[in-house]
mmCIF file of C-alpha atoms in Angstrom:
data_model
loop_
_atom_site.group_PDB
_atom_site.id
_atom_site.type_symbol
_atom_site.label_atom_id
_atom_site.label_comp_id
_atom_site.label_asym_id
_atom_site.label_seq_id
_atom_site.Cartn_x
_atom_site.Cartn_y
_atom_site.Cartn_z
ATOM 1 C CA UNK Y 552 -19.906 -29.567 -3.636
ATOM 2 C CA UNK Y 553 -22.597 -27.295 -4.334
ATOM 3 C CA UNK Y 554 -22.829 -24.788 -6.502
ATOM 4 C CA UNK Y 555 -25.146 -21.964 -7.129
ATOM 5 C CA UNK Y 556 -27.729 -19.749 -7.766
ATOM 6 C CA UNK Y 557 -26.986 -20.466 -12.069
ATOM 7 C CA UNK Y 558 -28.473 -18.712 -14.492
ATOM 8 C CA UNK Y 559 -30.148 -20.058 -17.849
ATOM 9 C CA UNK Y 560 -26.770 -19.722 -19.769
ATOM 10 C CA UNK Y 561 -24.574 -21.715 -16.698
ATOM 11 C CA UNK Y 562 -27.251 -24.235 -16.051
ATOM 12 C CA UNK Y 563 -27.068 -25.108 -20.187
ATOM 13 C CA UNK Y 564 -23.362 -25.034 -19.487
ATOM 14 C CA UNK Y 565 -23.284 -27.237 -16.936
ATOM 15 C CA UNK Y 566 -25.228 -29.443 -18.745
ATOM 16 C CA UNK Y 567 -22.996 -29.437 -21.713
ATOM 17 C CA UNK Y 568 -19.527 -29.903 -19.575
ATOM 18 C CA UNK Y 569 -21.082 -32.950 -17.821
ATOM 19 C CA UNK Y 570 -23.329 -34.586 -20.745
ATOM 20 C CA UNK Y 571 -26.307 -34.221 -18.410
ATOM 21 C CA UNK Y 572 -29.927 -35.354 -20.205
ATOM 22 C CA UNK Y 573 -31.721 -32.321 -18.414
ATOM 23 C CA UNK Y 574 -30.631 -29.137 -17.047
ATOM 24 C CA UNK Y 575 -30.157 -28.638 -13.562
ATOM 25 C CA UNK Y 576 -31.816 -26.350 -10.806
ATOM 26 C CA UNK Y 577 -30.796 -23.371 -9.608
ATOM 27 C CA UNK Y 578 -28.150 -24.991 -7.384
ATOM 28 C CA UNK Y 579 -26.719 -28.081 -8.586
ATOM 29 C CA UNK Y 580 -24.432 -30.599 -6.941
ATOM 30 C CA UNK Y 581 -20.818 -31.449 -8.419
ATOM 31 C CA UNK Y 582 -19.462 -35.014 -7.590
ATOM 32 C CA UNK Y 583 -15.684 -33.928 -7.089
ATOM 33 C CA UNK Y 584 -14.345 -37.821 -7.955
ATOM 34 C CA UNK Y 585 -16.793 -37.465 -11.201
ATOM 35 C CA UNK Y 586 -15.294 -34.242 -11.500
ATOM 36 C CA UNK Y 587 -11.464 -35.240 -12.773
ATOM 37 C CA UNK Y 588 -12.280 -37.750 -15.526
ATOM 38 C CA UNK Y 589 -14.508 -34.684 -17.312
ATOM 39 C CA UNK Y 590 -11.733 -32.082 -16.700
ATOM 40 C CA UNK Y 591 -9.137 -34.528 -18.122
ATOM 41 C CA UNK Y 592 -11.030 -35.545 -21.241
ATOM 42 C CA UNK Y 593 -12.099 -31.706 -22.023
ATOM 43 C CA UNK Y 594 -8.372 -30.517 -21.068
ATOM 44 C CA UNK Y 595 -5.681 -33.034 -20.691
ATOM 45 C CA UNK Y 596 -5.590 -31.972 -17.388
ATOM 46 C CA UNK Y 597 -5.988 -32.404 -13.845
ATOM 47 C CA UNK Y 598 -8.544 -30.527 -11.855
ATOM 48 C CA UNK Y 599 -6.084 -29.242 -9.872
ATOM 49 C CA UNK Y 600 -3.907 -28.303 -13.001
ATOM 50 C CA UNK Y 601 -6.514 -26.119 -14.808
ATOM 51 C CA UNK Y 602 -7.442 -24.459 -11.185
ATOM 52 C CA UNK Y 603 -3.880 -23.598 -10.615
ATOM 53 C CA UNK Y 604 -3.559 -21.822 -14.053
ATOM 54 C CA UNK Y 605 -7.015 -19.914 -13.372
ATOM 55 C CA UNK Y 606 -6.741 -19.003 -9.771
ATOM 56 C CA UNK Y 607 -2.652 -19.176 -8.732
ATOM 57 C CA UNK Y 608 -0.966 -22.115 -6.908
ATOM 58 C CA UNK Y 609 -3.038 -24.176 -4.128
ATOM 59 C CA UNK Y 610 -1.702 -24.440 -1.188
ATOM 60 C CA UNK Y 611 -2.184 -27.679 0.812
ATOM 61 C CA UNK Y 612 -4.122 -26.773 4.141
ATOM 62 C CA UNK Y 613 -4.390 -30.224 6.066
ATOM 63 C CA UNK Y 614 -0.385 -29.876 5.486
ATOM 64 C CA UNK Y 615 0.205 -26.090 6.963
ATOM 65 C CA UNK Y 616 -2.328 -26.944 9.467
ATOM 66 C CA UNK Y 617 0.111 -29.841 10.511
ATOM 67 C CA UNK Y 618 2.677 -27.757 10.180
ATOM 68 C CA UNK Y 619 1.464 -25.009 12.071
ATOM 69 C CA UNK Y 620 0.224 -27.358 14.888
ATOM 70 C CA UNK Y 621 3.750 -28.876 15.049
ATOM 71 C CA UNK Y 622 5.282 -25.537 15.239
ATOM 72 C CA UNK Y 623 3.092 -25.181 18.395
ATOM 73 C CA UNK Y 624 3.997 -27.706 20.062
ATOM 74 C CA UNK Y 625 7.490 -26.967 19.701
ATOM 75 C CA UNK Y 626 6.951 -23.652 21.276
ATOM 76 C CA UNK Y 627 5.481 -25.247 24.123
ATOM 77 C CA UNK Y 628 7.294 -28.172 24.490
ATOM 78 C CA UNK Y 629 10.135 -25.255 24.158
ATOM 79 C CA UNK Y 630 8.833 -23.467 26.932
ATOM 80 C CA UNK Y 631 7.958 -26.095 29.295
ATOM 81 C CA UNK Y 632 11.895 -27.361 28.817
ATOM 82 C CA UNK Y 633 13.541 -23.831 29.280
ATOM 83 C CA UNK Y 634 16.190 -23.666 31.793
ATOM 84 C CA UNK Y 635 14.601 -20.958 33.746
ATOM 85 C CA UNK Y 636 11.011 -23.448 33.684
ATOM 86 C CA UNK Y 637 13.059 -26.485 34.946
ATOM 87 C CA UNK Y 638 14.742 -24.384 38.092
ATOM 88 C CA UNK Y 639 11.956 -23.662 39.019
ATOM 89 C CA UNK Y 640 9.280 -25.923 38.689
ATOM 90 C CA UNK Y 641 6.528 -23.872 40.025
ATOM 91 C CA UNK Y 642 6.101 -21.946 37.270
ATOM 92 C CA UNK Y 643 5.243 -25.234 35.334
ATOM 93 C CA UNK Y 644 1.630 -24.019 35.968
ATOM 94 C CA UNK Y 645 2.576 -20.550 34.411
ATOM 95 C CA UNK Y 646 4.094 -22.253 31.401
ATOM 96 C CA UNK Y 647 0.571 -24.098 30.860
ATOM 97 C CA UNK Y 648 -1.027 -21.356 30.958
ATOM 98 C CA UNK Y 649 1.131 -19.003 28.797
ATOM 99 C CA UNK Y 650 -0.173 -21.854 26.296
ATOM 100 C CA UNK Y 651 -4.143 -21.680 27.128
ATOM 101 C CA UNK Y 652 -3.938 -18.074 26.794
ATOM 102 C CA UNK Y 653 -2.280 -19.282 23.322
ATOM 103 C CA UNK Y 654 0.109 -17.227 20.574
ATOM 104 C CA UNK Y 655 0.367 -13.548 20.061
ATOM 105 C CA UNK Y 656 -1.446 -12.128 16.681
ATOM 106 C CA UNK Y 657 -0.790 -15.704 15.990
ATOM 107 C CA UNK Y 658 2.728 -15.859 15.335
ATOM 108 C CA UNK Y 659 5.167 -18.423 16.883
ATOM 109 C CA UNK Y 660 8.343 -16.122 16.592
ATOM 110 C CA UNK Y 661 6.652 -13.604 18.441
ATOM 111 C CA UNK Y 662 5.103 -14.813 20.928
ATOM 112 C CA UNK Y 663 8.541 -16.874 21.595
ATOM 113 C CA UNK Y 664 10.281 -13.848 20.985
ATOM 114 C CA UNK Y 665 8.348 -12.300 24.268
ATOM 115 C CA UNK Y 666 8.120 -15.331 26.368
ATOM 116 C CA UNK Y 667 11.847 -15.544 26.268
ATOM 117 C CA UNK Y 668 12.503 -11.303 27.440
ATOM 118 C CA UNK Y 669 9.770 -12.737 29.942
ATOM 119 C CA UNK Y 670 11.511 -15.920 30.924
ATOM 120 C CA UNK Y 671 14.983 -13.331 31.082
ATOM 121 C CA UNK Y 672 13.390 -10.893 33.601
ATOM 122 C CA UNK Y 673 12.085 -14.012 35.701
ATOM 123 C CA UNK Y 674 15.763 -15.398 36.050
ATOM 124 C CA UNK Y 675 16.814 -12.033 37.109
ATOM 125 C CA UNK Y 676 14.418 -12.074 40.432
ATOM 126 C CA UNK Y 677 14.543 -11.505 43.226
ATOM 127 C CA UNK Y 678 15.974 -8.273 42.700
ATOM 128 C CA UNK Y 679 18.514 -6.427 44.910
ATOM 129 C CA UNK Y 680 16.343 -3.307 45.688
ATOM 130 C CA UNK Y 681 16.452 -0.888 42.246
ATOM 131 C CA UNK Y 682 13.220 0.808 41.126
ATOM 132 C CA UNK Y 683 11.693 -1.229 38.418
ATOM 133 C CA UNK Y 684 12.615 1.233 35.210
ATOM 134 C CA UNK Y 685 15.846 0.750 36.169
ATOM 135 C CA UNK Y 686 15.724 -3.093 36.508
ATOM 136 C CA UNK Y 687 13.733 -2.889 33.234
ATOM 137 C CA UNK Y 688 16.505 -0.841 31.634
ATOM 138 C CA UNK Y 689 19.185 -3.287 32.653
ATOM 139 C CA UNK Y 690 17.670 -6.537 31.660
ATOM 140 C CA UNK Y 691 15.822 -5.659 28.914
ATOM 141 C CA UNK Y 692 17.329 -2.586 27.957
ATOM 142 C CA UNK Y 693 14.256 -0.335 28.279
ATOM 143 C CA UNK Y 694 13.255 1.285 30.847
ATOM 144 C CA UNK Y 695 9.504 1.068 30.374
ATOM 145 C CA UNK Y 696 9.637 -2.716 28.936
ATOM 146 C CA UNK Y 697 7.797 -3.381 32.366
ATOM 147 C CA UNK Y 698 5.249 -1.042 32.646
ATOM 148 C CA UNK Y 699 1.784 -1.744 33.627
ATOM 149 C CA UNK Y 700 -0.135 -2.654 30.518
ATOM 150 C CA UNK Y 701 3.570 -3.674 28.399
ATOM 151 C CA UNK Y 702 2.848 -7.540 27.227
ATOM 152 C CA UNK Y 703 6.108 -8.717 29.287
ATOM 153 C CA UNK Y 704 4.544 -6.746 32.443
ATOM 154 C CA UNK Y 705 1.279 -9.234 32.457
ATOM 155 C CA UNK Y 706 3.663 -12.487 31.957
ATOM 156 C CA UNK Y 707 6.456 -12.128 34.401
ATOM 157 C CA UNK Y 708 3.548 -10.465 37.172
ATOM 158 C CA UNK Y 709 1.777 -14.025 36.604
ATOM 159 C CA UNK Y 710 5.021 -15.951 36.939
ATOM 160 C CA UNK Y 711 5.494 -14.124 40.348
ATOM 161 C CA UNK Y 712 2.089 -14.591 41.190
ATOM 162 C CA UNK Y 713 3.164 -19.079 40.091
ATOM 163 C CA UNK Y 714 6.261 -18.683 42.239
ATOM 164 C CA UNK Y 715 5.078 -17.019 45.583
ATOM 165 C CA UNK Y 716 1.675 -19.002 45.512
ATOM 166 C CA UNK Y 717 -0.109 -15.779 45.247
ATOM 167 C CA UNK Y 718 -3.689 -14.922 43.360
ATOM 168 C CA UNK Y 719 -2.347 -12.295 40.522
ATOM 169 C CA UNK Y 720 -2.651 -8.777 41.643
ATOM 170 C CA UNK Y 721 -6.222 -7.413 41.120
ATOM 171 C CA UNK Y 722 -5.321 -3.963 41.515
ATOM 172 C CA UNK Y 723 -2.065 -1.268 41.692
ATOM 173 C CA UNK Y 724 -1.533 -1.357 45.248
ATOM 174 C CA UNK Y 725 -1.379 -5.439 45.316
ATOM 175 C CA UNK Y 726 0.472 -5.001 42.045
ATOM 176 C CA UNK Y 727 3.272 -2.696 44.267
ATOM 177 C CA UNK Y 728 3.374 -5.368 47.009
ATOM 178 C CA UNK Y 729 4.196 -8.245 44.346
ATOM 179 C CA UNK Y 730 7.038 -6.256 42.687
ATOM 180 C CA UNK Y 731 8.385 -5.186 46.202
ATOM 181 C CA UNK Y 732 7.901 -9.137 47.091
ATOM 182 C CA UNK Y 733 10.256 -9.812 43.977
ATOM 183 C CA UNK Y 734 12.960 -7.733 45.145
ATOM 184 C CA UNK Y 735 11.930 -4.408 43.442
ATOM 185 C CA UNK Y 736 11.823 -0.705 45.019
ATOM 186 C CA UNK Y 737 12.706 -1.946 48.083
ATOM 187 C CA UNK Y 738 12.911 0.661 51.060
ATOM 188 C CA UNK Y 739 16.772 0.543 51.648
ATOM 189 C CA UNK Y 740 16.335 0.744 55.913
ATOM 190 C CA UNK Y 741 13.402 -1.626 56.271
ATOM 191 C CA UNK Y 742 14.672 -4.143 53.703
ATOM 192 C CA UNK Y 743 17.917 -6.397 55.821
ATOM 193 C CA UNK Y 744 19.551 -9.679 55.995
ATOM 194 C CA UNK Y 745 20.794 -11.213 58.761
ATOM 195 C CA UNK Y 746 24.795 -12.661 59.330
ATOM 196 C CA UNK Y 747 26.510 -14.179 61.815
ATOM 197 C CA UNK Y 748 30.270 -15.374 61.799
ATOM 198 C CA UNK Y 749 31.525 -13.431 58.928
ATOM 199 C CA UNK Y 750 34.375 -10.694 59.233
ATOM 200 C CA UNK Y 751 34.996 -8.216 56.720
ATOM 201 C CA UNK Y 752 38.887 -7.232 55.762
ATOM 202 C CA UNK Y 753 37.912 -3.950 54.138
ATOM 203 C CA UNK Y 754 37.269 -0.662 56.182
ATOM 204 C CA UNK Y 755 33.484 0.252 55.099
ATOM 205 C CA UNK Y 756 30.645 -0.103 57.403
ATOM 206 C CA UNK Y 757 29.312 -3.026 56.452
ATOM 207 C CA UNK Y 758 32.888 -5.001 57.353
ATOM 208 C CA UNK Y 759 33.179 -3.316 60.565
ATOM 209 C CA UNK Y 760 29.700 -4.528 61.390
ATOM 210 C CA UNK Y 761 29.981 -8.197 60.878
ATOM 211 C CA UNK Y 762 33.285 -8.201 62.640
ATOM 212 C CA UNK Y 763 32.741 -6.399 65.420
ATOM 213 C CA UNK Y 764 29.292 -8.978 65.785
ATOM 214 C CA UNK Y 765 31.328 -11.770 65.356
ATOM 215 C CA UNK Y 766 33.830 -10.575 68.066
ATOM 216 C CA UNK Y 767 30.705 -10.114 70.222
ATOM 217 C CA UNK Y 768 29.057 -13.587 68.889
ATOM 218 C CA UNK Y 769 25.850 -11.573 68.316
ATOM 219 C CA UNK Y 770 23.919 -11.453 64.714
ATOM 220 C CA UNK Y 771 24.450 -8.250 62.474
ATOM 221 C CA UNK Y 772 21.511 -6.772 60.775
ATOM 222 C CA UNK Y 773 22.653 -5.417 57.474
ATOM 223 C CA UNK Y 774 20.191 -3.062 55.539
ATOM 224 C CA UNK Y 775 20.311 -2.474 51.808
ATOM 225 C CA UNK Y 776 21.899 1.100 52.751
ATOM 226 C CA UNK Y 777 24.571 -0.542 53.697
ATOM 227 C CA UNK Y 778 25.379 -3.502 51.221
ATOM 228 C CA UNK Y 779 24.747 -0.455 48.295
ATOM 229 C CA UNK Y 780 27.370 1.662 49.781
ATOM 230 C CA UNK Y 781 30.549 -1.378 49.232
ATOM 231 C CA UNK Y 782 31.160 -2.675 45.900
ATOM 232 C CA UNK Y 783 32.153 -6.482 46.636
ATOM 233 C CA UNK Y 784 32.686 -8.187 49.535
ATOM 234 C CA UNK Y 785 36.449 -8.573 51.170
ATOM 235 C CA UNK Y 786 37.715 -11.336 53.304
ATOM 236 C CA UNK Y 787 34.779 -13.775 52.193
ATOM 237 C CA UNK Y 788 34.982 -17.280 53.141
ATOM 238 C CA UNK Y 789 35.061 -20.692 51.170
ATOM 239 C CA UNK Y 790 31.552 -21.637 52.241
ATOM 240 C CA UNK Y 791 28.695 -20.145 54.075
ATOM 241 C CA UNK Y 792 25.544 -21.737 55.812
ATOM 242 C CA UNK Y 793 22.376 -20.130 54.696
ATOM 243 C CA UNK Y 794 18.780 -20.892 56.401
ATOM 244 C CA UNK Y 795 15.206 -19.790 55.894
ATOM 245 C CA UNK Y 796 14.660 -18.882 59.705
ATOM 246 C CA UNK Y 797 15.989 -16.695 62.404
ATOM 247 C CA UNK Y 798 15.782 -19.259 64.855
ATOM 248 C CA UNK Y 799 18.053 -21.406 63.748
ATOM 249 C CA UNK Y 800 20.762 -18.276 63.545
ATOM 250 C CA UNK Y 801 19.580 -17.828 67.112
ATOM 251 C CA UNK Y 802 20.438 -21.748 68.094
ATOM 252 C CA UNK Y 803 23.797 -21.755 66.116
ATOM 253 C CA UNK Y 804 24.757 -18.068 68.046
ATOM 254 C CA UNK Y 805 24.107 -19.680 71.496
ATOM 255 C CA UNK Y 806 25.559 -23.100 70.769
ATOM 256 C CA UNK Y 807 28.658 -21.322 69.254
ATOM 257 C CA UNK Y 808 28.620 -17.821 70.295
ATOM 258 C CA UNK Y 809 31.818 -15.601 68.655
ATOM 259 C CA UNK Y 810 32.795 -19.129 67.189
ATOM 260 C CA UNK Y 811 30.180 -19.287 64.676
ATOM 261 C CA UNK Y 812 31.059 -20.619 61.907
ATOM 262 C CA UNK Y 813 29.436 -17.815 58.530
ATOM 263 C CA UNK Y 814 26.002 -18.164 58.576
ATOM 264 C CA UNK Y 815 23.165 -16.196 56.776
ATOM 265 C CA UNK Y 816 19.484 -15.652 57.349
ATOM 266 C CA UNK Y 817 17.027 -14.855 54.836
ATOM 267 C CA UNK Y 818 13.840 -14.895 56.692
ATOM 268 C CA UNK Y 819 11.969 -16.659 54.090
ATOM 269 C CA UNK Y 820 11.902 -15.314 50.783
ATOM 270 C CA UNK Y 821 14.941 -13.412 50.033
ATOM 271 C CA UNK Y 822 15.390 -9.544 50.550
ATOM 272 C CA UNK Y 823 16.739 -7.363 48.363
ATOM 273 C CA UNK Y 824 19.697 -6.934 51.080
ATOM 274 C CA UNK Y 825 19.965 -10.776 51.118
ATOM 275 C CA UNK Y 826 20.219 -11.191 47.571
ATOM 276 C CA UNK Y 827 22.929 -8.273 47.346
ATOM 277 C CA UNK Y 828 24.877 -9.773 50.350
ATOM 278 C CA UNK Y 829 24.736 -13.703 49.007
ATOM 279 C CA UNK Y 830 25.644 -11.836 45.572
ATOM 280 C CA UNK Y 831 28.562 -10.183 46.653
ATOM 281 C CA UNK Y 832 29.680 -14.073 48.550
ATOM 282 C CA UNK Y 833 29.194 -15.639 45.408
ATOM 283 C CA UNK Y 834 31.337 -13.565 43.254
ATOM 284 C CA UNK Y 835 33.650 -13.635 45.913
ATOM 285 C CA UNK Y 836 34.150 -17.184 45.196
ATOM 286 C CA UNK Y 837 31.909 -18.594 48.119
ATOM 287 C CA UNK Y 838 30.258 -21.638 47.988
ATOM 288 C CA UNK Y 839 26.433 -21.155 48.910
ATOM 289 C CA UNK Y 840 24.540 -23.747 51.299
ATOM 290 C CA UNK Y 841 20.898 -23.590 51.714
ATOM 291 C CA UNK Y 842 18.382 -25.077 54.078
ATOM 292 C CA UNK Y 843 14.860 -24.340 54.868
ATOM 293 C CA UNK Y 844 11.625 -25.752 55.710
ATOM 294 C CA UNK Y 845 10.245 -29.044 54.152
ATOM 295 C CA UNK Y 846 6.828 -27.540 52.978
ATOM 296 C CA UNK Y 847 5.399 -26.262 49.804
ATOM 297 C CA UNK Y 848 6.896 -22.656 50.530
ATOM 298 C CA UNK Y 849 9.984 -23.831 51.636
ATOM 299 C CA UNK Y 850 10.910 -25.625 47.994
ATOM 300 C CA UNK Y 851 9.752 -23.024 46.180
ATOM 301 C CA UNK Y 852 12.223 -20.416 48.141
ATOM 302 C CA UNK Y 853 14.922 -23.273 47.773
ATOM 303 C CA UNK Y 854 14.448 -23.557 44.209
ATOM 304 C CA UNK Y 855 14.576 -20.143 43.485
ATOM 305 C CA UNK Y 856 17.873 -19.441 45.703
ATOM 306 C CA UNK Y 857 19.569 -22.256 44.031
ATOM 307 C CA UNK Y 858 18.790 -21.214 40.555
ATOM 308 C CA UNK Y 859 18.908 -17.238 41.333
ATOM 309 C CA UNK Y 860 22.243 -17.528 43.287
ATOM 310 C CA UNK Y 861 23.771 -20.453 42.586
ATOM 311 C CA UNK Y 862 23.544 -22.012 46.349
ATOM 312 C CA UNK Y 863 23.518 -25.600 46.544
ATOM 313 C CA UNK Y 864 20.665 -27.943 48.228
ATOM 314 C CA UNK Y 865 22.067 -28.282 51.938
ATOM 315 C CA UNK Y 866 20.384 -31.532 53.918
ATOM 316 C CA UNK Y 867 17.517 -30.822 51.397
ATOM 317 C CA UNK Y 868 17.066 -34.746 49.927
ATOM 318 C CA UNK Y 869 14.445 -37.246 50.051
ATOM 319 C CA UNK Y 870 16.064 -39.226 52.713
ATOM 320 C CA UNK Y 871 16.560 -36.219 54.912
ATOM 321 C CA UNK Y 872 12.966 -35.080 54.542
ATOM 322 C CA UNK Y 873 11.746 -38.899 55.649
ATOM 323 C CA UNK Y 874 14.176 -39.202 58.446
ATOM 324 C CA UNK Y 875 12.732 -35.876 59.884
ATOM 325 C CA UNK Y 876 8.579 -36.327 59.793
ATOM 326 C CA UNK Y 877 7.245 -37.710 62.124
ATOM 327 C CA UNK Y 878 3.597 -37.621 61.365
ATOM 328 C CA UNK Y 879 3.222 -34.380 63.259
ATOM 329 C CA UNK Y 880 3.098 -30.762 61.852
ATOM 330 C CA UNK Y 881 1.806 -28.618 60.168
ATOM 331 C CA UNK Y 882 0.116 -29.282 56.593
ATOM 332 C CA UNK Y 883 2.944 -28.946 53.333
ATOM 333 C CA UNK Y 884 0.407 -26.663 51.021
ATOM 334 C CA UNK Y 885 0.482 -26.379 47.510
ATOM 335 C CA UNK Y 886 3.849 -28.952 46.742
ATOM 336 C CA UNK Y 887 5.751 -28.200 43.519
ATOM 337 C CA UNK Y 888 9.313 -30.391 42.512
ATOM 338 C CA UNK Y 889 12.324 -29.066 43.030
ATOM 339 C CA UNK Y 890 15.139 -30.383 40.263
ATOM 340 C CA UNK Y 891 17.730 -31.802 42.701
ATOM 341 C CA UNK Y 892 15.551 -34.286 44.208
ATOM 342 C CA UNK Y 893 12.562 -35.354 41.281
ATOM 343 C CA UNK Y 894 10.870 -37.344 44.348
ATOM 344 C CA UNK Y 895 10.965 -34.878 47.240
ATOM 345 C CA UNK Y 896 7.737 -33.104 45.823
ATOM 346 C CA UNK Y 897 6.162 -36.635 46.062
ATOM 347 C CA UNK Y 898 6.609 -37.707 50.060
ATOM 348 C CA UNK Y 899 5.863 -34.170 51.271
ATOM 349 C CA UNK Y 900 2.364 -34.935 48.902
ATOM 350 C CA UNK Y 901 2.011 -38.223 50.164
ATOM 351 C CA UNK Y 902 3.142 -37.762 54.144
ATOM 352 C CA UNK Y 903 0.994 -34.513 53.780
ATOM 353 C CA UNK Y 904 3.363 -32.850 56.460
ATOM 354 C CA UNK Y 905 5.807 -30.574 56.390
ATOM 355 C CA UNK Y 906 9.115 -30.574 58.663
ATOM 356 C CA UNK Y 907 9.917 -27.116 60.026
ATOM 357 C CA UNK Y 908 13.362 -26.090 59.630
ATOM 358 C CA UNK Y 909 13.952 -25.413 63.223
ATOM 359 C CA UNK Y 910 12.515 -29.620 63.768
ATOM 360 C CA UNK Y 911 16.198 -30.293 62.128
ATOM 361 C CA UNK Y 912 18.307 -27.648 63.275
ATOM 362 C CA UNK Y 913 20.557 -29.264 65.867
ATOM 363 C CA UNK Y 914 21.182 -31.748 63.083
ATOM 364 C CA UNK Y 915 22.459 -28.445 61.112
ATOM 365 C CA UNK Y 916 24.690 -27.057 63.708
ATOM 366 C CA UNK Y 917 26.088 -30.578 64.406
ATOM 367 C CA UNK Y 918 27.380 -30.830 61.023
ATOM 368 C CA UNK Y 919 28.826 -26.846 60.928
ATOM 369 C CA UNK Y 920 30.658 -27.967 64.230
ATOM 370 C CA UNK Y 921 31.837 -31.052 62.453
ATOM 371 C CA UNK Y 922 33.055 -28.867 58.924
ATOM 372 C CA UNK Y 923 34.478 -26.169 61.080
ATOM 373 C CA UNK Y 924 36.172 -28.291 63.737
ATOM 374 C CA UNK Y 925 34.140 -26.868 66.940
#
């Protein structure tokens, strides 16, 4: 260690407290391991000892730095493990880098402390249509906890940027279209869900629709009007079909016509009318049975209708994806895992082709014949 500049009086000190022949320079140089043996013979005590009575306890750094580190890693170990994280593992990329961009002010509890309103708001979307204060307000219990430039605001907008494949928004009006995307302000006309084969019991508009198209054996189009103006859904059934594409609605109508068994269309990513109407089934008691395409997209909407609504995987395995390719079709995109099925990610990566949900569809309708004796 060096020390220094020393004036006349601390270089004849120094000189003194280590017996040295001649005085130093300026700056001198203090061997710390010939350092203790002088302290203890001058004091009768360690080095540390008489620096602890001068200065105040010493704190051991290469400890707290180990400590801190650790407490780190927990964090993002933490993170990477959540519940929300491991739904959905597409926003395994957002996790990593919620831990490049590293810890608020430095603190562990508080950056925790917003990842986890963050990771609360994500397990909340899609949404079923309010304006985003109002969303705010009932998950987070203030209205403006989302607002542009609010901490929470720039994580859950990059989680939804993770989950739909999207750049992040560069500016206000891309911004809009990513919150509308996630099920936010939607216009309650042009945001709908398709149904087929459902009849209500109750007397509101939206019962009288699907029964008088299932009478008919023709699709209802139900807009967020009218799945806000009933409160819960009467007369639902013990299990309902849901697919990513109209088409396949289409096939089952003509196959089955005002026989069709319930079946639901959410056109790809969920509406906020489809995630009020599969809602509504699910409190109901319903069970929830998904299908869609076999292609980067098509997990990711899987994943998040299984962990947003609580549907489970229909014909979605492995073995179902490998029976179906056939070498042709289109390419699978950006692949991320789903959590029913920890190899499924893998063939569509390998095979490099994805199987359109309409490829499989007859395969679909076979099996609602078989469950609904038609």
């Amino acid at each position: 260690m060096k020390v220094g500049p020393l004036d006349e009086h601390e270089r004849i000190a120094f000189a003194d407290f280590f017996g040295l022949e001649r005085l130093p320079g300026e700056f001198a140089v203090v061997d710390m391991d010939s350092l203790e043996p002088v302290v203890s013979a001058s004091t009768g005590s360690t080095v540390r000892s008489v620096v602890e009575q001068l200065v105040g306890p010493i704190g051991d750094r290469a400890a707290e730095r180990r400590e801190e580190e650790a407490e780190r890693n927990q964090l993002w170990d933490w993170l990477t493990e959540h519940d929300v994280v491991r739904a959905q593992p597409a926003l395994l990329g957002w996790a990593a880098a919620m831990r490049r961009a590293g810890l608020i002010r430095g603190s562990v509890s508080q950056t925790r402390a917003e990842l986890d309103r963050a990771l609360l708001v994500i397990s909340q979307l899609p949404g079923a249509g309010i304006p985003l204060p109002v969303f705010a307000d009932s998950v987070l219990r203030n209205p403006h906890a989302l607002d542009e430039g609010a901490r929470v605001h720039g994580m859950v907008v990059k989680a939804l940027a993770a989950l739909f494949c999207v750049d992040v928004p560069a500016d206000s009006v891309q911004l809009r279209k990513l919150w509308e995307r996630a099920g936010l302000a939607d216009d309650e006309l042009s945001s709908t869900v398709l149904a087929a084969g459902l009849r209500g019991a109750g007397e509101s508009a939206v019962d009288r629709i699907l029964s008088a198209c299932t009478d008919s054996g023709c699709a209802a189009v139900l807009t967020l009007q009218q799945l806000r103006a009933v409160s819960r859904f009467s007369g639902a059934p013990e299990r309902v079909a849901v697919v990513e594409n109209p088409s396949v609605m289409a096939l089952a109508l003509r196959r089955f016509g005002d026989r069709c068994p319930p079946l639901i269309c959410i056109s790809g990513w969920p509406s906020s009318a489809g995630v009020r109407l599969l809602q509504y089934l699910r409190d109901a008691g319903t069970e929830l049975h998904y299908h869609g395409d076999f292609d980067g997209e098509g997990l990711r909407i899987a994943a998040n209708v299984v962990a947003r609504l609580g549907a489970l995987p229909w014909r979605m395995s492995s073995a179902d994806y490998l029976a179906a390719v056939d070498g042709k079709g289109p390419p699978v995109g950006r692949v991320t895992g789903v959590p029913w099925d920890s190899d499924l990610a893998a063939h569509l990566l390998r095979l490099g082709v994805s199987v359109p949900e309409e490829r499989v569809a007859d395969g679909l309708l076979d099996e609602l014949a078989r469950l609904h004796a038609l």
